[in-house]
Each structure stands twice: as C-alpha cells, then as structure tokens.
Amino acid sequence: MGNYFTHQRNTNVRVSLPAVCFVWQIAMIILFGVFIRYDEESDVRLWLEFVEHENITSDIENDFYFRYPSFQDVHVMIFVGFGFLMTFLKRYSFGGVGFNFMIASFGLQWALLMQGWFHSLDLNTGKISIGVESLINADFCCAGSLIAYGALLGKVSPVQLLVVTLFGITLFAVEEYIILSLLHCRDAGGSMVIHAFGGYYGLAISWILYRPNLRQSNRLNGSVYHSDVFAMIGTLFLWLFWPSFNSAITDHGDGQHRAAINTYLALASSVLTTVAISSMSQKGGKLDMVHIQNATLAGGVAMGTAAEFMITPYGSLIVGFCSGIISTFGYLFVTPFLDKYLKLQDTCGVHNLHAVPGMLGGFTGAIVAAAATEGVYGSEGLKRVFDFEGDFKDRSVGTQGGFQAAGTCVAIAFGLVGGAIVGLILKIPIWGDPADDNCFDDEVYWEVPEEEETIPPVLEYNNHMIHKHQEMTESNFSVDQS
Amino acid sequence: MGNYFTHQRNTNVRVSLPAVCFVWQIAMIILFGVFIRYDEESDVRLWLEFVEHENITSDIENDFYFRYPSFQDVHVMIFVGFGFLMTFLKRYSFGGVGFNFMIASFGLQWALLMQGWFHSLDLNTGKISIGVESLINADFCCAGSLIAYGALLGKVSPVQLLVVTLFGITLFAVEEYIILSLLHCRDAGGSMVIHAFGGYYGLAISWILYRPNLRQSNRLNGSVYHSDVFAMIGTLFLWLFWPSFNSAITDHGDGQHRAAINTYLALASSVLTTVAISSMSQKGGKLDMVHIQNATLAGGVAMGTAAEFMITPYGSLIVGFCSGIISTFGYLFVTPFLDKYLKLQDTCGVHNLHAVPGMLGGFTGAIVAAAATEGVYGSEGLKRVFDFEGDFKDRSVGTQGGFQAAGTCVAIAFGLVGGAIVGLILKIPIWGDPADDNCFDDEVYWEVPEEEETIPPVLEYNNHMIHKHQEMTESNFSVDQS
Amino acid sequence: MGNYFTHQRNTNVRVSLPAVCFVWQIAMIILFGVFIRYDEESDVRLWLEFVEHENITSDIENDFYFRYPSFQDVHVMIFVGFGFLMTFLKRYSFGGVGFNFMIASFGLQWALLMQGWFHSLDLNTGKISIGVESLINADFCCAGSLIAYGALLGKVSPVQLLVVTLFGITLFAVEEYIILSLLHCRDAGGSMVIHAFGGYYGLAISWILYRPNLRQSNRLNGSVYHSDVFAMIGTLFLWLFWPSFNSAITDHGDGQHRAAINTYLALASSVLTTVAISSMSQKGGKLDMVHIQNATLAGGVAMGTAAEFMITPYGSLIVGFCSGIISTFGYLFVTPFLDKYLKLQDTCGVHNLHAVPGMLGGFTGAIVAAAATEGVYGSEGLKRVFDFEGDFKDRSVGTQGGFQAAGTCVAIAFGLVGGAIVGLILKIPIWGDPADDNCFDDEVYWEVPEEEETIPPVLEYNNHMIHKHQEMTESNFSVDQS
C-alpha cells in the first residue's frame, strides 16, 4: 500500500516549475521597475555629484573597490561552494549543483527587494538604492535558504525548493531587521542571521517532511569515489573564501582586515581538530570524507559574529578548535541520533555545520562583545566597531553582549517556527515531490545521460565473452537436449 | 570508399604541432623585443615620474588596483570557464580543457601585439605600452577564438585550432578597431566585438568544414554523468565572473560599479527563464543539462554592450529574461535545424549562447544608447559614459545608437566572411584533422590512460565468474564431446 | 620475507594522528596567546592612531586593499591548486587533496610564528604583529612543504606528512631569513626560497625513503580519465593565479603591476613550448597529460625572483620559453633516470616543476639584477626595486647579482641537507607509513565508499546474465552428471 502509493506519486513539474519561474520573474521585473534604482556610487549622475560634494579625490574611494573582490569571493561560495558541496551523492550531483544554482538566482532578486524595503527604502522617493554592498547582502540572504536545502537534499522537488526559498528570504529579511536594526546586534558574517537561522529553518522543514520508509530506499544516499572529489571543490572554495564572507560588509580599513585574519585562523584550527576527531573515531584511524568536507568549515561559521571584534588571534584559534570538535562529534553521533529518535533526516548534516556552530558563533559574539574594553578598542574604536551611535550611543558593551545573545535566540526561533510552517505548506500534495524510492535520484527531475558508452575495453570484452558463452551454452544445451 | 578514406586519414601532428608552436613562440619573442614595453604604471622609472607629475598621493591610484581583481576573474573565465564548459563530452574532456589552454596561451601573446598596433602604438617611439588593461583586452581577444572553438569542438586538430586562433585574433583586432575607434561604439563587455563576432566566426568555419557522415559516428558526441558535472564547473565560473567581464575595462568608479550590478541581475534573470523553458520542453518537466550549462549564461552575453549604460536594474532583468528564453529555444530547435537543413554542425551550440545573444546585446546597446537623456545621465555623465570627446564631442545619443547598431553588423560580417575564408584554408588536407569516426575522441591527439585498473571489486568478481564459467563450460563441453 | 614484512606493516594512525593534531593545535593556541597580535592596520585602536599620525585620507590606503585580492588568489593556489594537481592518481585523490588541506592548515599557523620570530618580532614588547602580508607569507611558507609532498605523494602516512611540514616550515623560515635578511636578496615569488628549497627538500626526503620494491606494486601509480580532468582544475588555478603569487608581496604600485605582467607572459610562453616538446616526444604527436598538467607551470616558477625586476616583456617570454622546454624534458628523461639510477622516486615530478625551474629562476634573477642600470630603473627606481637602503644603501647591482646567486645555493643546500635529515627521522618505524603494496591507495588512510551502486544498467544486465548462465550451466552440468 505504501509502495503502491509511492509508485503513483506524480513528480511531473512540467507545468508548475515553468509557471512559478515565469510568474516570479515577471513579478520581479515589475517590482524592480517600481522600487529599485542605482545608488549614488553606481549612478553616473549621482556619483559625479557625490564626488564633488564630498571632495573625493579619486574614483578608488568608490565603495566598489572596497567590496567587489570580497563580493566575488562570496559569490563563488554561494554558487560553487554550496553547489559543489552538495554533489557528494552518487546520483544527485545534477540536483545538488543545479538546483542550488536555480534557487540562488531566484532568491537573490527577492532578497534585493526584501532587504531594500527593510533597510534602504527612501521614504521620500519610495525607492531602494542598490550598490555592491546590496549584492553581497542578497547573496548572504540566499545562503540561509541554501543551508536549508542541505537538510532537504534529494527529498524535495524543485518547486518545493522555490517555495522554501521564497519564504526563507522573507523570513530572513524580517529576522535580520529585528536582530540588526531593532536589537542593534553586530553580525558581520552572519553566525546568527545566516547560519543559525538557515540551519534550524532547514531542520524544522525536514522534521515536518519526515519520511519513515526512506531508510529502505537509501541505496543512493551515499557517495562514490569521484563524487566525493567533486564535493571537495565545494569544501575548498567555501573554506578559502570564508575570510571574505566574514569581512565582506564589515567596516572599511581595519574592520575588513581584522575579520579576514580572524576567520583565516579559526578555519585553520578547525581543520586540525576535525582531522583528529575523525581519525579517532574510525577503525585504523582512517579519515572520513564527510567530516573533512564539512566539519572543517565550522570554524568559519562560528567566527561569523565575532570576526570583526578584537577577539585576538589566539581567541580565533580557540573558536576554531572547539567548533571543529563539536561539528565532527555532531556528524558522528548527533545526526544518527536525530534520524533514529527525533525523526529528522538531515542529508548534509546542516545541524552540525550550520545550526550548532552558528549558535555557538552567536554566543561567542555575545561574550566577546561583553568583554570589550576601551583599553583594547580605544574609545573611538568601541564606537566604530559596535556602531554606538544615534539611539545607541550610550549602550554599554555589557548590554550589547546581552542583545547579541538575544539576537541569537531570535534567529533560532525564526528558523524553527518559520521552518515548521513552511514544512506544513510543503506537505500539500501538489508540489511534485519524489516517492521514497526516487529520493536522491537525478532521474526524477533531470535528463540523465545514458552510460553505456563509458564501458572500458575490458568490460566490453566481458560482454563479448558473455555472449560467446551464451552461444556455447545454448548450443551445448541443445546438444544435451538432443 | 568513404570509410576507406577516413581510415587512411593522417592525424599525426608530431611535426606540424611542435613546428607551429616553436616558430610562433620565437616570432613572439622577437616581436615583443621590438615593440612591447611596460606602460607608465608598470615601469618603475615612469611610474615614479608619473606620480610626481600628476600629484598622485598614493600607490593605490595605480590602475592595477582598479582592474587587477577583475582581470583575474576574466582570466578564470577564459581558462577555467571556457575550458571546463567544453569538458562535457564523454571522451573529449582532455581536448576541451587542454586545447582551450593551448590556444588561449597562444592567442593572448598575438593579441597584445595586434591590439597594441591598433590602439596604443606610440608613433614617435614605435613602441607599444602594456599594463593591466592590455592583459584584460588580450584575454577578451582570445575569447572570440575560444567561442569559435566551441562550434568546432571534437572535429578539428590542434594545428587547425592554432590557425583558427591566429586568424581569429587578427580579425578581432581589425573589427575592434573599426567598431571602437572608427565608429566610436561603446562595447564594454563585447556583445558585438567578442560574442557576435566569435559566434559567427565559429559557425562559418564549421559550415565550411561540414562533415556529412558525422552523424553515423556520433556515439561519442554526448555526455556522461560526471562529464556533465565537470562542465558545471565551467558554467558556474563563467556565470559568477561575468559581472567582472562586463565591468573590467569600463570607467573607473561608477562605471565598473554599474556594469557589475547590471550583469549580476541579467544573469539571475536568465537562469530562471532557462529553467522554465527547459522544463516545459521535456517530458515530465525534466531539466536538460545542456540548457542549464549554456543558456543560463545568455544574460551575461546580452548585457555586454549595455552593462555600463544607465539601463536601470529592471532593464537588466528584462534583457536576461529574453535572452534566457531565446537561447534555450535555440538549443531546442535552432541547433537541430542548422544541423539538418543548413549543414552546420555546432558542437557546443555557440549559435545560441554567443552569436544570437551577442547580436541581441549589440542591438540592445544601440537602443539604450539612443534612449539616453541628460536628465538621467547628467550632461557630464553623458560625456563620461559615451566618451563624447575630441572628434566625437558633438555626437548625439541618437547618432550614437545608429553607430552602435552599425557596429553590430560589422562584427557579424567580419565573423561570417572571415570564418568562411579561414574554413577554406582549413580544408587544405595538411592539418591532421580527424576522420569522422575519430571525432569527439581524445585518443587521436592525447595519450589516454588505460581504464582496466578502475574496475570495482564487484566487476573483478564478474570477471572471475566469467573465467570460472568458461572453465566449467569448457570442461562441460569436453565431457559432452567425449 | 620482504613481502612478509610489508603485509605486517602497521598503518594504524588512530592514536598518533589525533595526538599530533591535538598537541600541536593546543601548542599553537598557547604560542599565539603569548606572541601574536594584530598589526597597526588590523587593530582598531592602532589603525585609528595610524590614520591620524600619518595623515591618511582614506581607509582604502590600508594594506588590506593592496594585497587582499592577491592573497585570496595565493590561497586558492595553495589549497585548490596544489590540492587538485595531486588528485591525478586513480586511487589517491582523497589523499592528494585531503592531506594537502590538512598539512597546509597545520603549517600556516607554525609559519606565522616562525616567520614572525625572524622578521617582525618587536623586541620591546616581545610581540609579533600580523596583517594581510603575514598571511600571504604563511601561505608561501606552506608551499615549500606542499611541494615536498608532491615528491612523496602516495608513499607516506599523514603523520609523516605533519613531520615533513613541521620541519619544512622551520627550515624555510631559517633559510628565508638568511637569504632575504642577511644576504638581502630579492625573491618576490620565491623561486629560491620556495621552489628550489621545497623541490630539493622533497627530493632528498624521497631519496632517503627509497622503496626498492615499489615498482612491482605500481598498479595504482597512474591516472584514469576523470582523475586527469580533476588534476587540470589544480593546474589551471595554479597557472591563472601565478601572476598574483609573484606579485602578492612586491612593492605597492608599479612593483605589483610589473610582476603580474611578467609572470602572465612567462606562463603563456611555457605553455607553447611544453605542448611542442610533449607532442614531439610521443608517437603520432600525441600530447601527454602529465606534461600539460605540470610543465606549463614552469614559467611561473622560473619568474619567481625576476618578476618584480625590469626584465622586459620579451625577457619574460624567453624565461617561459626555456623553462617549458627544460621542465618537459625533465618529465621525459630525468624522472625515469632518477628513478632507475639514482634510486629517487618522485611521484609528481617536483624535480622538473619546482627544483630545476626554481634554481633557474634564482639564477635568472641574479643575472637580471646584475644587469640593472640607472638608465632603465632611474636612480630612485633602483633603490625602490632592490631596497638599497640602510646597511645596503651602497650595494652595487653587480654585488646584488652575486648575492642573488649565493641565495639560490643556500636554498638548495637547505633543501638537500634538511631533507636528508628529515628523511632519516621518517625512517624510524613508528609513523604508520604504508607497505609497498599499499602505496598510492586511499584505502589505507581513508574510508572509501563502496562502488557497487554505480554499475550502469548494462553491467547489471551482465551480472544478471552471469547468474542466469550460472543457473543454466549448473542445471546443464547436473544433467550431464545424471
């Protein structure tokens, strides 16, 4: 009966997928037409006026030159990093990298609007101004939904992913507004707003969409040799460019500089502890590719909030040290536990890579903020780093620490509640999701090339021998019969 | 008879390939010795003088810091982007990425000379000065020939590719001089001079080199699972860095900033419409990797000319919207049509990815230029963006639009006529091109590793069982005989 | 007896690998706590003071913006470039990219300390200040050990690699101090201090660790089709970003600009001569992937020292021309010779890619330095490029040339002597190195996924047919028996 049902499941998205894409893209064009304009550093008329009024002496002071190299690194992380990290499954590499490509392209447009409405809407003109920092923020905003995809990988349809992304971007913009603007938290690399939110968002959806019979069909839920090598492309580009991720939108000058150094150090440290725990846990001390591909990145996630603070170089190493250990333990013990006892299937283990290290990063940020002193930062420096200006000019670092911790909780709450609601929406049986037997299989949503041609010579020889024997046996058999 | 002929074909390039490489490289050394020098921003003496005379306050104003990050992104596109995009064939990945590497390295040297003679030859000293912008232009110039390679992939010898590149670079430099200098067109990302030219150049060559019997041997003209994943590396790096491609040589400040934003948006939009059309066209709504790998990039091609203009963010989305649709339709209907009725074999479908979107981009640029107003650009801005200076200081935007359209036609004409002539040269039977049966096969020009060793255990078991059965059957048989 | 011994070899690293990682990482945290601080451009308080005292007008003058894009390119080379270049072996791709990841993360922390002690220890405060240039130097320092790994690939345990790296970084810091500080050599891209040192260091270790019976088990010492394509990812990212490698720490402004141009040209030239020699050497003119993957990079190695000098563009082409030829000849003749007659097994051929081109680059630098004139550099320029200041303000270019040559010899000597000592340490039978039969096999140190699931349909059919025949034959057989 269960099998009967699954075999009947309609995975045809020939109407729904194009319809969503077209409607959405047309809506984007209209909304961009109404709302979005170039900002004063990318509009030729405004830039020339800006240069004149601000006595800017060189075009090099355009924000483009401060942030564009970091933007491109972040861009690589979003599309190549996240995309290839999800190619590790033996027969879901098209879906891993291809759907990641689709939903990020879909999400970044909506993100420009949502973040624009919340953060840079000019109430006089009714327009949103965008520049390079907006592009970085849009990529960041997509990251939350891509993280959620990691938990759902192989178990949902492309239409469901678009729904996940649509709500994910929306929720992101709201929680980001609450955390960064209302609570006035600092979160340069998004430990809270990106990783904790995205991780718990994906986990909540996956929990609602639990498939009790999935284990029976998990023949495809694993890697092959070359798919693991493909995944390392994702891992390495994420790992390498994480210093750019955490420094992309921090303060010009020392802020970006310090955030990059701190992240570089935390990442190096988490590689070593990941190797250590991975080796300890396996017979013969063998390393597990799942750990190397994922837990090595936990240092970058956990430095997301504190990277721009004066956490000190050894503080960064400690953060990486702990997060590498915690993340690898998560892959070893927590993911199987969640699957078995909490009915939570987390394909990529985003719990261990994003949710927990993100939460850890949020609280680390709170502690480092609360421990800030004028001796270390200077009085100007404290204002510069924590943005103690305007309404917040009298906030103490202790209060700031408290708000940072509160912000982390807000992010988690948004992820869990939002994810549960989106999960329920996705249960409506109209989205073309795959049957249990078809999970983790590109055949459902992709034209997959036939493989016959790749048989190496020796196998063709096998084939040939089989036919020859077949003839021999048959003739033999006929002789016997006679 | 046809078969007899093809089996006799001489694909030995042991003399011709090294000879061309050596002669060429030595010629380059001599010509560089005579002509090429560092420019005032890369020569230590000239830079120190320049800094003094121009009252430059910081080394950061060296053009290197404006353009080097974009240059490296373009460089990745040329070598990794184009190279890996062409690894999609099951047995031509070495040729795809390897010959791309060879001809780009070959072409960029010639491009520095050709573009130098046309654009930066100092008539007093007889020298060409090069700097980082020259390197970007040389990479751009190679792109035209690499696009042509896409149409020829798998059907030509490496020596033929060097000939294609030699003439391709030469033609490029001439048409670029006509379009940019004589017609005074703007073409930041080369919709006209790179994509339209390169696309039609490759198509014309391929049309002349038509192989009527090729369809019979197209066993290798397709992908396998992992070669499609390799090709996605190319797609993503092209897609990601296209904003850098279109902004690399635009005006400092707002120009680079705006070009990057416009391209980013057009690309996102073309992904969505590509997905929509691809899904609509296939049974069950399945996506086709060919479309995802290629048509998603059409938005970048089509924004090549207009990226630096004030096309507005929603204008960019519209360009991406249309080009994604047109390009995917091209893969679905035009490429098969060309192959069947026009005797034009276009391996990578450059018609749909470069030729048509490039032409579209050229005309889009013409329209956007003609529609420019002082209200939007400011009067200084108009001069800045369209370079209305010197001989062209009184040109109206309407006239500029007309010249932009004319420039597009010049690019296409150069591509078609130049390609036809080069195609005829390549028909001379001295270049070592492969027989129809050997097309799309790396074995012809590469030492390809044997595959026996990769047989997984279960297959070795098969092998073992076959031998065992063989023995059984034989003994059986001998029993029968007795 | 030999076989008996090898089968008994203990490759269990379950205690040693975690122990080394943990002890090391904790030591790093303590030493960083004692010694390492942010420098004046990454510390918020110090930067604000610096800006005020130095009358800096914009944050863009922070060294971060001069060097961070180049740093990220170098970072990609170290982790993706070196890592993927070593994935070419059919069954050692995990080890190639994974151990590279591990030892670079391990090494860069130690490098920050070692290089800090030698170059930027403040004797008053006892602290080392780090900034973006320190990160680049740490990556460079790791490169030496990663090169050595190339010679040892597949034949050592991860614990041995950590030992190689620990001593490699230490030796590097000492030789670098002697060459750059005491001899006052210039070595922007490290032809001497990185490539010559690293190459000979690895060769000396490999010579000591010679395995006489290895040839018998070299079934796995080769590539398969897709592993060669993976390796091209490494090659291309190394090739593309080499201009950043050689320009990353050169003088601001013209220095970085010129180094990038020179390296770009040398690399292009070495591709052409590599293709020529590779094609000449093979039957039918077929290209060999080993040459294309490696010798094409020799131009970058050989430009490491002279890249920042006024070598002229055609001089760069000549350097690339020669190094491509020499490196390819090395792969054709020297590596087999070393293996057969000198008992030196060099898995990746670092002799041809790093040792010899590095030495060549060192001597090229000496010649170019000795040939420098005031006419070309200007008198200010000579001081700027060769840093003729302080104790060295009266040094002549001829003397400088002599010291450059001496520096090259120092680097080679450090590599050979240091490598021999480290090799002897690695002979102690406690490091868990693999038996000859297990060399080049990921199974020893990695959990490798089973491959059964990837069997394409036709093979499952084979399997099915085999079983069917088995039944037929058996029934047949039983009929016979009856």
mmCIF file of C-alpha atoms in Angstrom, chain A residues 21-38 104-113 130 135 138, chain B residues 239 258-274 295-296 298-300 302-303 306-307 309-326 360 364 368:
data_model
loop_
_atom_site.group_PDB
_atom_site.id
_atom_site.type_symbol
_atom_site.label_atom_id
_atom_site.label_comp_id
_atom_site.label_asym_id
_atom_site.label_seq_id
_atom_site.Cartn_x
_atom_site.Cartn_y
_atom_site.Cartn_z
ATOM 1 C CA CYS A 21 9.623 30.715 -12.726
ATOM 2 C CA PHE A 22 7.777 32.867 -15.224
ATOM 3 C CA VAL A 23 5.317 34.409 -12.793
ATOM 4 C CA TRP A 24 8.105 35.105 -10.385
ATOM 5 C CA GLN A 25 10.490 36.593 -12.899
ATOM 6 C CA ILE A 26 7.791 38.852 -14.327
ATOM 7 C CA ALA A 27 6.843 39.948 -10.811
ATOM 8 C CA MET A 28 10.495 40.753 -10.157
ATOM 9 C CA ILE A 29 10.727 42.895 -13.264
ATOM 10 C CA ILE A 30 7.654 44.864 -12.237
ATOM 11 C CA LEU A 31 8.764 45.318 -8.629
ATOM 12 C CA PHE A 32 12.281 46.280 -9.664
ATOM 13 C CA GLY A 33 10.772 48.785 -12.067
ATOM 14 C CA VAL A 34 8.759 50.341 -9.268
ATOM 15 C CA PHE A 35 11.339 50.239 -6.496
ATOM 16 C CA ILE A 36 14.963 49.609 -7.403
ATOM 17 C CA ARG A 37 17.454 52.259 -8.540
ATOM 18 C CA TYR A 38 21.254 52.595 -8.630
ATOM 19 C CA ALA A 104 20.147 31.191 -5.529
ATOM 20 C CA SER A 105 19.342 33.041 -8.758
ATOM 21 C CA PHE A 106 15.705 33.114 -7.758
ATOM 22 C CA GLY A 107 16.397 34.171 -4.198
ATOM 23 C CA LEU A 108 18.864 36.968 -4.770
ATOM 24 C CA GLN A 109 16.328 39.046 -6.668
ATOM 25 C CA TRP A 110 13.754 38.733 -3.935
ATOM 26 C CA ALA A 111 16.442 39.441 -1.369
ATOM 27 C CA LEU A 112 17.343 42.755 -3.025
ATOM 28 C CA LEU A 113 13.703 43.783 -2.663
ATOM 29 C CA ILE A 130 21.411 49.339 -4.599
ATOM 30 C CA LEU A 135 24.640 42.442 -3.859
ATOM 31 C CA ALA A 138 21.494 39.475 -1.298
ATOM 32 C CA TRP B 239 28.325 32.843 -14.710
ATOM 33 C CA ARG B 258 27.097 49.859 -12.519
ATOM 34 C CA ALA B 259 28.285 47.342 -15.109
ATOM 35 C CA ALA B 260 28.734 44.721 -12.392
ATOM 36 C CA ILE B 261 25.254 45.317 -10.958
ATOM 37 C CA ASN B 262 23.537 45.171 -14.340
ATOM 38 C CA THR B 263 25.260 41.958 -15.330
ATOM 39 C CA TYR B 264 24.560 40.315 -11.986
ATOM 40 C CA LEU B 265 20.860 40.988 -12.452
ATOM 41 C CA ALA B 266 20.635 39.935 -16.086
ATOM 42 C CA LEU B 267 22.336 36.644 -15.291
ATOM 43 C CA ALA B 268 19.999 35.847 -12.413
ATOM 44 C CA SER B 269 17.022 36.514 -14.638
ATOM 45 C CA SER B 270 18.258 34.325 -17.477
ATOM 46 C CA VAL B 271 18.679 31.377 -15.103
ATOM 47 C CA LEU B 272 15.006 31.467 -14.229
ATOM 48 C CA THR B 273 13.740 31.647 -17.810
ATOM 49 C CA THR B 274 16.178 28.956 -18.911
ATOM 50 C CA ALA B 295 21.574 29.197 -21.779
ATOM 51 C CA THR B 296 21.886 30.461 -18.209
ATOM 52 C CA ALA B 298 23.000 34.244 -22.207
ATOM 53 C CA GLY B 299 22.086 37.108 -19.893
ATOM 54 C CA GLY B 300 25.747 37.950 -19.460
ATOM 55 C CA ALA B 302 23.408 40.059 -23.932
ATOM 56 C CA MET B 303 24.441 42.649 -21.309
ATOM 57 C CA ALA B 306 24.661 47.938 -22.334
ATOM 58 C CA ALA B 307 26.122 46.968 -18.946
ATOM 59 C CA PHE B 309 24.879 52.332 -19.594
ATOM 60 C CA MET B 310 22.080 53.504 -17.312
ATOM 61 C CA ILE B 311 19.866 50.635 -18.457
ATOM 62 C CA THR B 312 18.273 50.524 -14.959
ATOM 63 C CA PRO B 313 18.079 47.399 -12.805
ATOM 64 C CA TYR B 314 14.733 46.290 -14.190
ATOM 65 C CA GLY B 315 16.012 46.840 -17.715
ATOM 66 C CA SER B 316 18.785 44.371 -16.907
ATOM 67 C CA LEU B 317 16.248 41.843 -15.677
ATOM 68 C CA ILE B 318 14.300 42.199 -18.923
ATOM 69 C CA VAL B 319 17.423 41.599 -21.016
ATOM 70 C CA GLY B 320 18.180 38.462 -19.020
ATOM 71 C CA PHE B 321 14.575 37.333 -19.243
ATOM 72 C CA CYS B 322 14.509 37.491 -23.023
ATOM 73 C CA SER B 323 17.972 36.114 -23.661
ATOM 74 C CA GLY B 324 17.382 33.071 -21.445
ATOM 75 C CA ILE B 325 14.271 32.235 -23.420
ATOM 76 C CA ILE B 326 15.841 32.832 -26.831
ATOM 77 C CA LEU B 360 20.790 40.878 -29.291
ATOM 78 C CA THR B 364 20.067 46.386 -27.015
ATOM 79 C CA VAL B 368 19.721 52.059 -24.720
#
